[in-house]
Tab-separated table of C-alpha atoms in Angstrom:
chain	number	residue	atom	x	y	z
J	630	UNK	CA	84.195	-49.316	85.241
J	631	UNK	CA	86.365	-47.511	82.917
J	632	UNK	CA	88.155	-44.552	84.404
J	633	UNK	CA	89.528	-42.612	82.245
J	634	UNK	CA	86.098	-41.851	80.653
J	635	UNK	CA	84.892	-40.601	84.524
J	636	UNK	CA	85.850	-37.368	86.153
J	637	UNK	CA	85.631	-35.802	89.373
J	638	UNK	CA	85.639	-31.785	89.835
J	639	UNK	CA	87.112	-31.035	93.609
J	640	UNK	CA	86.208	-27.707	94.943
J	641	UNK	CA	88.186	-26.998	98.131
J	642	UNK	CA	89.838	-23.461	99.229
J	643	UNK	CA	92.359	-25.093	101.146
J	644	UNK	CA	95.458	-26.544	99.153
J	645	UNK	CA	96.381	-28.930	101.395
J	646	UNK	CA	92.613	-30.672	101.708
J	647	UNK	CA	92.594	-29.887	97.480
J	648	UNK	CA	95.829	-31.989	97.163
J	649	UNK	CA	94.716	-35.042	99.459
J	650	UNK	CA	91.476	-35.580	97.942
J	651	UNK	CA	92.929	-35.070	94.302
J	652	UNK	CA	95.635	-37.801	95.327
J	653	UNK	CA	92.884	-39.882	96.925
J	654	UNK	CA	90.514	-39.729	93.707
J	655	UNK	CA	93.154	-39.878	90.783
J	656	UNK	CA	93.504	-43.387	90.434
J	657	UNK	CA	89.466	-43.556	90.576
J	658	UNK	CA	88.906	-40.999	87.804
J	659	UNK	CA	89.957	-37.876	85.721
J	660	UNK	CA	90.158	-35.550	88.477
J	661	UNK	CA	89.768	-31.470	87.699
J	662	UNK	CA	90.392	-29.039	91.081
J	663	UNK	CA	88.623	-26.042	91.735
J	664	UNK	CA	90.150	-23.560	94.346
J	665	UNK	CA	88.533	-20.291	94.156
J	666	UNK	CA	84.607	-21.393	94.976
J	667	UNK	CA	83.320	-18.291	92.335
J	668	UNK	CA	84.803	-20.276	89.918
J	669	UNK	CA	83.258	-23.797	90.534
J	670	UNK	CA	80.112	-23.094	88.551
J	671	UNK	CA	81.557	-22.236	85.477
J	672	UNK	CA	83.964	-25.113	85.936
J	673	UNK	CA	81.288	-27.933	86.358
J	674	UNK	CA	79.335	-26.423	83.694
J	675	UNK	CA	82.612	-26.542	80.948
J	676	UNK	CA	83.643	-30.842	81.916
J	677	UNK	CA	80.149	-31.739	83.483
J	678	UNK	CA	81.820	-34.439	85.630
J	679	UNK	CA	80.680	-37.761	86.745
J	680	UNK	CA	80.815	-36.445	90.419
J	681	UNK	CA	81.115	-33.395	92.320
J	682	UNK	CA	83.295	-33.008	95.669
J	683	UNK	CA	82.436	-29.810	97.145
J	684	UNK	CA	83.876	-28.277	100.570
J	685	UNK	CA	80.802	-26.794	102.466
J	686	UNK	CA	83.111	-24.008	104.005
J	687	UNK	CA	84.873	-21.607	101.396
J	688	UNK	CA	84.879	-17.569	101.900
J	689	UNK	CA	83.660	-16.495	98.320
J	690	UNK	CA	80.593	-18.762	98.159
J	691	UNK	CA	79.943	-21.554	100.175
J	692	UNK	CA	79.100	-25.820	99.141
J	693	UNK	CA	75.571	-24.836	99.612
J	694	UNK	CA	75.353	-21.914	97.402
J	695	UNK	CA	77.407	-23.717	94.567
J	696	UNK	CA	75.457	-26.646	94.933
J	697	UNK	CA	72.111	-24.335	94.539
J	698	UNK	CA	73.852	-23.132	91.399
J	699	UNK	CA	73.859	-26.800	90.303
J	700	UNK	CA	70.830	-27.880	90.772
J	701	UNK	CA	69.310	-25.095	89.631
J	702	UNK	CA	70.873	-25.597	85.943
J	703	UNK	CA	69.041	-28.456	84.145
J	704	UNK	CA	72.771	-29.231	82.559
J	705	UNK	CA	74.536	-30.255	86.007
J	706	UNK	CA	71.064	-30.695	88.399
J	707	UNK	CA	72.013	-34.465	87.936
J	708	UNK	CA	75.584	-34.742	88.869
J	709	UNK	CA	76.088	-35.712	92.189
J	710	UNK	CA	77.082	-33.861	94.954
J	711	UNK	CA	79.512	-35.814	97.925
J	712	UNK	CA	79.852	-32.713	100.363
J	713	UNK	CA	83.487	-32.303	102.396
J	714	UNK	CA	82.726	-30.892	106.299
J	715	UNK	CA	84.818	-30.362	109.398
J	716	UNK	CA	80.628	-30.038	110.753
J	717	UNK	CA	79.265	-33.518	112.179
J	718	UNK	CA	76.330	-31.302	113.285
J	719	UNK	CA	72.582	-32.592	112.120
J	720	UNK	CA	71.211	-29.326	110.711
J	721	UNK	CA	74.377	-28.944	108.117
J	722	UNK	CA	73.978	-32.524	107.129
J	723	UNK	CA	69.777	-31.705	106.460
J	724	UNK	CA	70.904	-28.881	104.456
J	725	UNK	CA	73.224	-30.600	102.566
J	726	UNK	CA	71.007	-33.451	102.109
J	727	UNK	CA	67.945	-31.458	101.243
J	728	UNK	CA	69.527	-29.583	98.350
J	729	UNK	CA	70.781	-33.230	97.050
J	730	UNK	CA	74.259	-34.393	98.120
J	731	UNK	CA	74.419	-37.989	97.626
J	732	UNK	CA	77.404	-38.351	100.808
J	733	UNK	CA	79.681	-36.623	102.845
J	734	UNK	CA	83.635	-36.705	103.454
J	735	UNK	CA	84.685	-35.594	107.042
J	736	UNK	CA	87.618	-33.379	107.747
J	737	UNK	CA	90.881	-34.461	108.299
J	738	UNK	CA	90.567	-36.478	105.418
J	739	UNK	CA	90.898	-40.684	105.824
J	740	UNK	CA	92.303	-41.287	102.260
J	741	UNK	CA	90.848	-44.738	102.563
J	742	UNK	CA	87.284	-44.106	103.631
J	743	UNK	CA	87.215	-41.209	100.648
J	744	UNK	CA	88.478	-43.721	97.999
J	745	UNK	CA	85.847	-46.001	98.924
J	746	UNK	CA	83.252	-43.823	98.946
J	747	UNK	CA	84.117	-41.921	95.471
J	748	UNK	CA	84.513	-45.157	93.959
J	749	UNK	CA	81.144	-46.325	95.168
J	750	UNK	CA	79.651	-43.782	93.652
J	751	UNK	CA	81.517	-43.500	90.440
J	752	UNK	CA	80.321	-47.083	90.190
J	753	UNK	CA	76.379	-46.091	90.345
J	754	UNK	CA	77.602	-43.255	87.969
J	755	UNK	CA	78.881	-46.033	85.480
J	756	UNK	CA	76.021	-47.898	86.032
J	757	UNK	CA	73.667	-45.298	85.221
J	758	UNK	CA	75.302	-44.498	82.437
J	759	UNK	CA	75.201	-47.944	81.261
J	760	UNK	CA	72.326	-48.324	81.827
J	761	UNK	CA	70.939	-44.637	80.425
J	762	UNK	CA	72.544	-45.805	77.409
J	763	UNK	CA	71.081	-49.556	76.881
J	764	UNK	CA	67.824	-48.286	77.696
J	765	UNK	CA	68.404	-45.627	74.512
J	766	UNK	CA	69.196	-48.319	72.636
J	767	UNK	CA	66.276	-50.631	73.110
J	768	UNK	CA	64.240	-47.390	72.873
J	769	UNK	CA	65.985	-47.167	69.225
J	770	UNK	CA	65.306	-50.511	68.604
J	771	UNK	CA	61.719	-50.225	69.465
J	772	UNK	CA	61.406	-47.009	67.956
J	773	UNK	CA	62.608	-48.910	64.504
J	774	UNK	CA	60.700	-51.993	64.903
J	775	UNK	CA	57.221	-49.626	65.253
J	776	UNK	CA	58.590	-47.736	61.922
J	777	UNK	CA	59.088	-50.938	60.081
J	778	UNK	CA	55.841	-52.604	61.331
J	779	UNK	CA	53.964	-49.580	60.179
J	780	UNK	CA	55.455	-49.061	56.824
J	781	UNK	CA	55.199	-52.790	55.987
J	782	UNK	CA	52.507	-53.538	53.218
J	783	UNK	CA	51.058	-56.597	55.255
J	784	UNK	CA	48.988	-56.148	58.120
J	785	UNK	CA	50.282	-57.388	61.659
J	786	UNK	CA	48.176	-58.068	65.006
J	787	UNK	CA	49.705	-59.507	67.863
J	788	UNK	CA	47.992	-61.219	70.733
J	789	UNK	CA	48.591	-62.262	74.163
J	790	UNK	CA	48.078	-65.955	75.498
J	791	UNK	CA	44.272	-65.000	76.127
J	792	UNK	CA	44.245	-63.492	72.619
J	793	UNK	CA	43.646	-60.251	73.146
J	794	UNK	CA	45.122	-58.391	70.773
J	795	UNK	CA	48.328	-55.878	72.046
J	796	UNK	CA	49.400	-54.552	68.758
J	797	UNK	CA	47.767	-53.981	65.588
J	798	UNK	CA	49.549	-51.577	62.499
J	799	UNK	CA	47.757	-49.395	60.273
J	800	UNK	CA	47.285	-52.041	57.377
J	801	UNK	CA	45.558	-54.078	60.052
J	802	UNK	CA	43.459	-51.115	61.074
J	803	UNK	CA	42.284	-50.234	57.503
J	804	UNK	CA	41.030	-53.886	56.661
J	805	UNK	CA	39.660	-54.306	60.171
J	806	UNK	CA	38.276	-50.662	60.021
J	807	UNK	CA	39.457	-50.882	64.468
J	808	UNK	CA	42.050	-48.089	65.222
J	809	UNK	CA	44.714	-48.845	67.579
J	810	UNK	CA	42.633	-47.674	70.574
J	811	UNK	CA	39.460	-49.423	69.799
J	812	UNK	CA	41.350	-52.703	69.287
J	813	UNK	CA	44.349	-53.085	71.825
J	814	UNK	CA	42.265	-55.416	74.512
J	815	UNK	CA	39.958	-57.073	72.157
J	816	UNK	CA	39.851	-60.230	71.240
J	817	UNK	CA	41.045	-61.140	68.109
J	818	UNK	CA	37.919	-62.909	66.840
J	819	UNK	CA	36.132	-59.665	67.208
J	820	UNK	CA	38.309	-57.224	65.676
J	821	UNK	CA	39.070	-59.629	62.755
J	822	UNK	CA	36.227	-61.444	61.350
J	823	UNK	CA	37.062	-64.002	59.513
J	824	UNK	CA	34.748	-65.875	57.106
J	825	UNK	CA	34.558	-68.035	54.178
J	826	UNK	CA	34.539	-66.864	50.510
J	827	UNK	CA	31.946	-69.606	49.480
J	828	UNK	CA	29.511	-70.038	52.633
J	829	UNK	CA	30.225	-67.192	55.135
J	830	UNK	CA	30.718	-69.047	57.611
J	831	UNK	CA	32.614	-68.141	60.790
J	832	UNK	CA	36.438	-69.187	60.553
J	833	UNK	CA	39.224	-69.704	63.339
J	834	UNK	CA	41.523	-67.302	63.715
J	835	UNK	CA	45.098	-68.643	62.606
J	836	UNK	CA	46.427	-66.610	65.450
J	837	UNK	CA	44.495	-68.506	67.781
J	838	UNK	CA	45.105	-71.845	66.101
J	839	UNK	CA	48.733	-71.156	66.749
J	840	UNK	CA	48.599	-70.554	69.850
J	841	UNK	CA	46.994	-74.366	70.266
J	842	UNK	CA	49.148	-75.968	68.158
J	843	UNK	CA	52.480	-73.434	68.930
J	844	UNK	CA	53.607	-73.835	65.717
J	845	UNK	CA	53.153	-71.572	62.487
J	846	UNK	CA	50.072	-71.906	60.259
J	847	UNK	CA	48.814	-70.615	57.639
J	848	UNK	CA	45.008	-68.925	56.862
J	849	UNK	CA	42.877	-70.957	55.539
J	850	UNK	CA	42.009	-71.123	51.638
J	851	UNK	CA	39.256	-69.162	50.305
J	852	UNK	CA	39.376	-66.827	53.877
J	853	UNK	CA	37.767	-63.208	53.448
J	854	UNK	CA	38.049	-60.578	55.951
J	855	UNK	CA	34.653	-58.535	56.538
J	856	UNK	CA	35.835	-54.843	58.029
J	857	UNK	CA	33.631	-53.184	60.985
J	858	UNK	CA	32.174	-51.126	58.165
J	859	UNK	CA	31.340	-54.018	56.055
J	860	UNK	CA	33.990	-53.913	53.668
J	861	UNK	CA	34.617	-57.451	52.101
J	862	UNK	CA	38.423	-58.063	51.957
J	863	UNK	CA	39.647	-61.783	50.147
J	864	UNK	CA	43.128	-62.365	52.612
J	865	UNK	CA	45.895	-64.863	53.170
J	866	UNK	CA	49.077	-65.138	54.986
J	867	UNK	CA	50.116	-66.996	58.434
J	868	UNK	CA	50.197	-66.937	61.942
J	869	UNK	CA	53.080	-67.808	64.205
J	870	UNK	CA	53.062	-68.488	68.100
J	871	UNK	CA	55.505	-66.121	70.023
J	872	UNK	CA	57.362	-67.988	72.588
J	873	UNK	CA	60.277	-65.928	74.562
J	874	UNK	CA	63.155	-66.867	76.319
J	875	UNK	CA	62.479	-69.335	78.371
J	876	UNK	CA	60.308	-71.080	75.939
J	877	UNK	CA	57.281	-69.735	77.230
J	878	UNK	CA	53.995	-68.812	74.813
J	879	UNK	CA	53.440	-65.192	75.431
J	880	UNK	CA	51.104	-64.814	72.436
J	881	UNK	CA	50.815	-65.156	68.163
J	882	UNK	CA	51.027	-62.562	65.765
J	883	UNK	CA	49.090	-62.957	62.200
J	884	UNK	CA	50.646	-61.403	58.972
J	885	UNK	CA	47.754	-61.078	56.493
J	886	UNK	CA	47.494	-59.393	53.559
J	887	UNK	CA	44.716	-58.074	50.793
J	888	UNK	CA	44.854	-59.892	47.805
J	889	UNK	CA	41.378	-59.222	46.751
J	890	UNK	CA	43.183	-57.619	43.698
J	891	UNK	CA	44.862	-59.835	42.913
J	892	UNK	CA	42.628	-62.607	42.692
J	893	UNK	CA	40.192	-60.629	40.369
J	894	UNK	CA	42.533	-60.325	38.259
J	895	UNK	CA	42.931	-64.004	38.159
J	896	UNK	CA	39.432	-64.318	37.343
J	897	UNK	CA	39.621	-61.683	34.923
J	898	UNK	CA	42.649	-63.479	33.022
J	899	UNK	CA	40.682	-67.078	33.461
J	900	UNK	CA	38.027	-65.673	31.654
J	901	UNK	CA	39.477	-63.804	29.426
J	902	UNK	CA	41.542	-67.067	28.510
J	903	UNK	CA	37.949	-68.965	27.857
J	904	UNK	CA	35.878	-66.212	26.549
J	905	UNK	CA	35.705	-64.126	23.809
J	906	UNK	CA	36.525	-60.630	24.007
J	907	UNK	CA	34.312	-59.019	21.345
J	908	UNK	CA	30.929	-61.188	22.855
J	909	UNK	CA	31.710	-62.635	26.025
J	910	UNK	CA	31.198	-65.487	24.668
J	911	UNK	CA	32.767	-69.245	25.466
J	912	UNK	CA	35.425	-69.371	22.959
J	913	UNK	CA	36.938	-72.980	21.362
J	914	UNK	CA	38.735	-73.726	24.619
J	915	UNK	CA	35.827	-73.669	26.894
J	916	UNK	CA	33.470	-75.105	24.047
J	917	UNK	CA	35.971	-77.643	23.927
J	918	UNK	CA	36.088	-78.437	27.823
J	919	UNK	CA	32.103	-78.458	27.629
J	920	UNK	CA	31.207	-80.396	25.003
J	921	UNK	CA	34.198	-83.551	26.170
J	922	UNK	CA	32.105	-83.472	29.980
J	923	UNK	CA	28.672	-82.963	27.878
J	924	UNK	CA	29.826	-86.169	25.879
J	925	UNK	CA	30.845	-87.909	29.427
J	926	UNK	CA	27.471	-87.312	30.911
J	927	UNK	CA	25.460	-88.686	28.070
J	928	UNK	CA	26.766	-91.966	28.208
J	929	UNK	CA	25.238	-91.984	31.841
J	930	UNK	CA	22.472	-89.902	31.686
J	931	UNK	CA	21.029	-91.585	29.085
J	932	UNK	CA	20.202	-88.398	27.742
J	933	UNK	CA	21.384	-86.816	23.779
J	934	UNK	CA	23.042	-83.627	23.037
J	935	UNK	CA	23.742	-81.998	19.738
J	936	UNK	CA	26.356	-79.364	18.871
J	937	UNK	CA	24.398	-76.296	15.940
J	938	UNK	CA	27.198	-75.072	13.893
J	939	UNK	CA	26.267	-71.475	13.022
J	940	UNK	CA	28.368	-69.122	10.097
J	941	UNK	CA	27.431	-65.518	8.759
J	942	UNK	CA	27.323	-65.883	5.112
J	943	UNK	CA	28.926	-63.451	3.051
J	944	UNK	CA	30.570	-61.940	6.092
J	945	UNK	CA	34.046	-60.941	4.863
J	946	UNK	CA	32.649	-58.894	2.272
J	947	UNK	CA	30.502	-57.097	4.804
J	948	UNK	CA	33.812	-56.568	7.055
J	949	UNK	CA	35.734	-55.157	3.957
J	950	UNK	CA	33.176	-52.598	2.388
J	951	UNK	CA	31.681	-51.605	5.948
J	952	UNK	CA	34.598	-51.188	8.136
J	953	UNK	CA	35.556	-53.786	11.219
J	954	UNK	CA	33.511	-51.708	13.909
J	955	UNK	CA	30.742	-52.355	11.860
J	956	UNK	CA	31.695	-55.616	11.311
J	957	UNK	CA	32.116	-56.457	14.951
J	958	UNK	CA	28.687	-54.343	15.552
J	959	UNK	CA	26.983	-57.239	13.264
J	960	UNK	CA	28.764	-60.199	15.295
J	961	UNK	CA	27.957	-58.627	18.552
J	962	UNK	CA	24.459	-58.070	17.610
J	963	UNK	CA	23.972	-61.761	16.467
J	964	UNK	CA	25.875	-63.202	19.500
J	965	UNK	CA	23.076	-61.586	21.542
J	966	UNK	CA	20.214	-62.930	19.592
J	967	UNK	CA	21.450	-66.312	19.505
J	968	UNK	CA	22.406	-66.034	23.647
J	969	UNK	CA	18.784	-65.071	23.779
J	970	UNK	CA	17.267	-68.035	21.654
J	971	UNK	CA	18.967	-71.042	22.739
J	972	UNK	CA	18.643	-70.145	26.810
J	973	UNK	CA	20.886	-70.367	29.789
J	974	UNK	CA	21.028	-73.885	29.691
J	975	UNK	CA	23.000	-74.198	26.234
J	976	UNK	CA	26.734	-73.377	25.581
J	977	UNK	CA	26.963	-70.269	22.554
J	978	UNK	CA	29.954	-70.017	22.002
J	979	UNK	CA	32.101	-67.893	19.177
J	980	UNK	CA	34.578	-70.098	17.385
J	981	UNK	CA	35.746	-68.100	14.805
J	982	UNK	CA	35.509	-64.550	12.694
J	983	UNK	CA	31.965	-65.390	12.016
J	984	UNK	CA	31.103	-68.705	13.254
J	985	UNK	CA	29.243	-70.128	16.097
J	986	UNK	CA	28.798	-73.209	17.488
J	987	UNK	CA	25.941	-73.991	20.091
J	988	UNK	CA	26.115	-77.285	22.468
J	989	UNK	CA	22.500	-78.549	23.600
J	990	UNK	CA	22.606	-80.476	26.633
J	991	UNK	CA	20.059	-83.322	27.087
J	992	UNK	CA	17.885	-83.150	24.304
J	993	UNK	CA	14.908	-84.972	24.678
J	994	UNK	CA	14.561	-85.341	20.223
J	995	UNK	CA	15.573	-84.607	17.062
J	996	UNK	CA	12.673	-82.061	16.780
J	997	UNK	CA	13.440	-80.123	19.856
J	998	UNK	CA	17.074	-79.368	18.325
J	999	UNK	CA	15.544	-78.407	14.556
J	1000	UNK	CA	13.255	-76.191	16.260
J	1001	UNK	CA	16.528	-74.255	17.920
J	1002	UNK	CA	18.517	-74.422	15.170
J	1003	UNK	CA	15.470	-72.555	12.803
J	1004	UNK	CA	14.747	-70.389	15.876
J	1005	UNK	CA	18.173	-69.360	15.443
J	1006	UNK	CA	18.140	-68.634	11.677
J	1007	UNK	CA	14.911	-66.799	12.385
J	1008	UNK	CA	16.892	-64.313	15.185
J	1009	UNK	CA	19.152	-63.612	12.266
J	1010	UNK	CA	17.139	-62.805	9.765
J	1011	UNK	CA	15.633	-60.025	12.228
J	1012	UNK	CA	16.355	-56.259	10.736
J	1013	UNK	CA	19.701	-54.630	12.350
J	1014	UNK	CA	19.832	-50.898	13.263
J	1015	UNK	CA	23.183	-50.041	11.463
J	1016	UNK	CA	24.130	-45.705	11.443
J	1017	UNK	CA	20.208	-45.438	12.858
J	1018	UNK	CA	18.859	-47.534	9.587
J	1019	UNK	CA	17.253	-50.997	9.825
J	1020	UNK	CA	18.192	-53.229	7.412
J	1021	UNK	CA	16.084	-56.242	6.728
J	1022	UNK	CA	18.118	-59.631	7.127
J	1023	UNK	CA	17.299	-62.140	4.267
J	1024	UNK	CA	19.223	-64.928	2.339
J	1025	UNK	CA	19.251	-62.901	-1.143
J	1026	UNK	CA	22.528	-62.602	-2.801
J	1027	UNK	CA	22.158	-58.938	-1.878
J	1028	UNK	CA	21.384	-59.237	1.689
J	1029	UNK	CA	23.469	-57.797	4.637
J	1030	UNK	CA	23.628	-60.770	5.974
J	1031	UNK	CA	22.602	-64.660	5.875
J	1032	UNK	CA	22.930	-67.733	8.066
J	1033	UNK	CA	23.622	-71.499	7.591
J	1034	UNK	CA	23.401	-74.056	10.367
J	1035	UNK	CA	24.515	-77.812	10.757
J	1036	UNK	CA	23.779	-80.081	13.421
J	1037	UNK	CA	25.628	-82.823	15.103
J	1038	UNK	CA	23.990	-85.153	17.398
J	1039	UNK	CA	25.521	-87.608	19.740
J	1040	UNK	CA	22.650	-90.239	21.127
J	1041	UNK	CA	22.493	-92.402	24.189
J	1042	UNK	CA	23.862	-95.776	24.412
J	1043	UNK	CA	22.104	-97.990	21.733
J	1044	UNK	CA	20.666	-95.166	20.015
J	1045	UNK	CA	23.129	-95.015	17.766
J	1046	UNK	CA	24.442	-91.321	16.031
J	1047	UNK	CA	23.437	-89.117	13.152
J	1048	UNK	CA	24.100	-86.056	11.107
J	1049	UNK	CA	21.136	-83.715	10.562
J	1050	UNK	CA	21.715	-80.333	8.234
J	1051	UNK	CA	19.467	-77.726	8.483
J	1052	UNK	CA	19.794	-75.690	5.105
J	1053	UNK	CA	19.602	-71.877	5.110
């Protein structure tokens, strides 16, 4: 206990009662006398003291009417009151006690007993005090910790050892679609559900996990959240046990976070890496990729593939006198007629300005790729809508447009490989 930060006001009419208790409480505390009772009041009010010592019996107004005045004002209704009486009679010690003194002092004063008795109290006074102010504190703290777990971009839940969730911040509540009410008390598998990207099925909770294991984990790969409402949210993070003091597990606490954004626009970069961007067509890189695991399959399959070479004849001559967006019109327009001819099951793919290259997967002969390769040629020589006119595809030195094609073919073991062109 610190006293010079504690003071006692003494309000006593009589001097020589005023100058024992002030030399009884001055090595307790800061001690401020009162004489004239009118005065007491404003007094407390100004140093609003750790503890009041009030005489009962004083001519202006008594203890009890100053002490009314105290606890009527919501500045000094807490300071307590230690009441000095000559009286040892019950009803003055109910009245003093019903309008809130904490004690009394009896007249003639026993320096002792008063010392120990202001100092008693002084010490709940510290105490409270104390204890006022480490309660602020953690009330700060907690105050803080709230701010920061709600302005954090991750979402948070925390469970208990049942796991039943206890806290959950609004990122949490906006990819769960709970709010705070709806979801303090559930369990976790029900407010978060948790499946897999690829088969929808039902996943553990890392939160739980943790809580079996009690150590940290992380969510499992390819984990998407499904909201109450049915929202479809691709998440990852980790979940951590929570284990206090006394090494205890109290509960887990799961930091996730929505990366559905960002792993679209890994897709989107992946295929904008192995596609074209004028067709959306498999460019050399992907062609490539295909046609080295086409080549590794037909050695055991048994089965041949061939790889049509396709060019626009004449091309760069329609690019320079018609503009590029016509240009790209005519190479968009092709790209879809070819897609069309040579089915789902072949790689088209663009492999340069105006050249094509189509891998056929298990062919069963020769005739079946010739037949592809002139339906192909035959697509292209099909009119094109150019400006709202249809121009009539041929292989005249003044046609819009003409095509060549060249096959490769790559046979089963024993059969041995050839080179087949198919002229324009």
């Amino acid at each position: 206990m610190d006293n010079e930060t504690q003071k006692v006001v003494i309000i006593d009419d009589e001097p020589t009662t005023l100058l024992l208790l002030e030399s009884a409480v001055e090595s307790l505390a800061k001690v401020v006398t009162v004489s004239q009772s009118a005065n007491a009041f404003s007094v407390i009010k100004a140093q609003l003291p750790d503890l009041v010592v009030l005489d009962i019996s004083m001519p202006e107004l008594s203890g009890f009417e100053v002490c009314k005045q105290l606890k009527a004002c919501p500045e000094t209704a807490a300071i307590p009151v230690i009441f000095v009486t000559s009286h040892s009679d019950p009803e003055n010690e109910h009245v003093a006690l019903s309008l809130g003194a904490i004690d009394f002092i009896s007249k003639p004063i026993d320096i002792g007993l008063c010392q120990m008795r202001v100092r008693n109290h002084l010490t709940i006074q510290d105490q409270k005090t104390k204890l006022a102010r480490v309660n602020h504190e953690l009330e700060a703290e907690k105050k803080q910790l709230a701010i920061t777990l709600k302005s954090i971009a991750d979402g948070v839940i925390s469970i208990n050892a049942a796991g039943d969730v206890t806290f959950i911040n609004p990122v949490a509540q906006r990819l769960t679609g709970y709010s705070e009410t709806e979801a303090l008390g559930k369990p976790i598998d029900e407010v978060m559900n948790l499946r897999d990207a690829s088969t929808n099925e039902r996943l553990l909770n890392p939160a739980l996990y943790a809580l079996e294991v009690m150590r940290p984990v992380a969510m499992s790969y390819n984990a998407t959240l499904v909201s109450r409402h049915n929202q479809v949210f691709r998440v990852e993070d980790t979940a951590s046990p929570i284990i206090d003091e006394d090494g205890q597990l109290s509960g887990a606490v799961i930091v996730f976070q929505d990366v559905s954004e960002a792993i679209e626009m890994a897709v989107k970069m992946t295929h904008l890496t192995n596609h074209d961007q004028l067709t959306g067509l498999p460019n050399r890189v992907l062609l490539h990729d295909r046609i080295v695991q086409a080549i590794t399959r037909c050695f055991t399959s048994k089965q041949s593939i061939a790889l049509l070479l396709i060019d626009i004849d004449n091309f760069k001559y329609l690019n320079d006198s018609l503009g590029h967006q016509v240009g790209d019109y005519i190479i968009a327009s092709i790209a879809k007629r070819l897609a069309k001819v040579v089915g789902e099951s072949a790689t088209l793919a663009r492999v340069g300005g105006d050249e094509f290259a189509c891998l056929l997967n298990e062919i069963g002969s020769g005739h079946s790729a010739d037949s592809i390769a002139m339906a192909c040629l035959k697509a292209g020589r099909e009119p094109i809508e150019i400006n709202g006119k249809a121009h009539q595809l041929s292989c005249t030195q003044s046609s819009w447009v003409s095509l060549r094609a060249v096959l490769f073919y790559v046979s089963s073991p024993g059969g041995g490989g050839f080179l087949h062109k198919v002229h324009r």
